[in-house]
Amino acid sequence: MRQPLVVANWKMNMTSPEASVYCQRLRTLMQETTTPAEVVVCPPYTAIEVVRAAFVGSDLAVGAQNFYPAPKGAYTGEVSISMLKALDCRYVIVGHSERRLRFGETAETIGEKVKVAVEHGITPILCVGETMSERSLGMTEKVIGQQLLTCLKHLQSDQLAQVVVAYEPLWAIGTGRSATAKDAAQLATYARQRLQRLMNGDTDAMRILYGGSVAPDNIAEFAAADGVDGVLVGGASLDPDKFQAIARAYEVK
Ligand code: 13P
């Protein structure tokens, strides 16, 4: 059984004082739920320490949104994986479409990041997704398949299960227009099939999330979707009440 995973991607939101208020509220709210999901908050770098400290002694975990894959040195403005490790980051988002589009991140760099994260025991959450025009051309599976293969090519088969894949169709991000749970389930099945050979036939351990306009009013369908092990939440994760409602959808009824 794969444990469900509910991840907040705050993107470039929340100062550290705002993060502190948020975390206190989230901690209190989480006491009301018996959700079996692992709940993770990925703040901007500047708030990681605040979130880490606020979650000590709880089941909540902190993660990061990015890092640079060199060990250390002259990389002004960048943050290494060891720096994230020292802040107890359990997860790191890699290859988000905003990084690919706005910061020119290539599949090659993303592949390197995935490898470095795994080698340091931090779970990469690898984002993949198609554009609306790729979708209308019927290319969704081809595009996702290619993204998966190029970004995961540096890993040994036993390392692949340590990666979390997040299917985030670009047209669903921040648009209020999510994919359907059926789309997400189909894509999860396809991704597992595509990775079957690389993982020596055993794709059961790999977690696959859905992201893109997830909110309290549509989470029930994603929580029930076959083979979809959780969600990566942007906008709705900025409100602790909404984020908790999303985590609660995984409670066993
Ligand atoms: P929204 O939930 O705001 O659509 O963002 C999704 C996302 O990009 C999470 O990484």
XYZ file of N, CA, C and O in Angstrom, residues 11 17 25 53 91 185 189 193 234 247 250:
44
model
N 4.920 28.231 -3.873
C 5.523 29.073 -4.919
C 6.128 30.324 -4.259
O 6.613 30.227 -3.146
N 7.238 35.693 8.603
C 6.204 35.885 9.633
C 4.831 35.315 9.206
O 4.128 34.702 10.013
N -1.600 27.630 12.682
C -2.992 27.306 12.355
C -3.089 25.878 11.778
O -3.947 25.098 12.185
N 10.813 24.549 12.084
C 10.711 24.716 13.537
C 9.256 24.573 14.002
O 8.983 23.964 15.034
N 11.430 16.383 1.157
C 11.069 16.352 -0.270
C 11.607 17.595 -0.968
O 11.799 18.626 -0.326
N -6.072 9.421 -13.416
C -5.913 7.977 -13.225
C -5.318 7.330 -14.477
O -4.429 6.475 -14.396
N -1.666 5.378 -14.778
C -1.513 4.027 -15.338
C -0.476 4.047 -16.457
O 0.421 3.198 -16.518
N 3.161 2.132 -16.658
C 3.476 1.232 -17.784
C 4.790 1.612 -18.443
O 5.634 0.793 -18.754
N -1.191 24.133 -5.299
C -0.648 25.497 -5.322
C -1.569 26.439 -4.570
O -1.589 26.473 -3.336
N -6.260 17.591 2.842
C -5.632 16.438 3.518
C -6.686 15.515 4.116
O -6.543 14.284 4.124
N -8.477 12.301 2.535
C -7.865 10.959 2.525
C -8.231 10.139 3.763
O -7.786 9.005 3.906
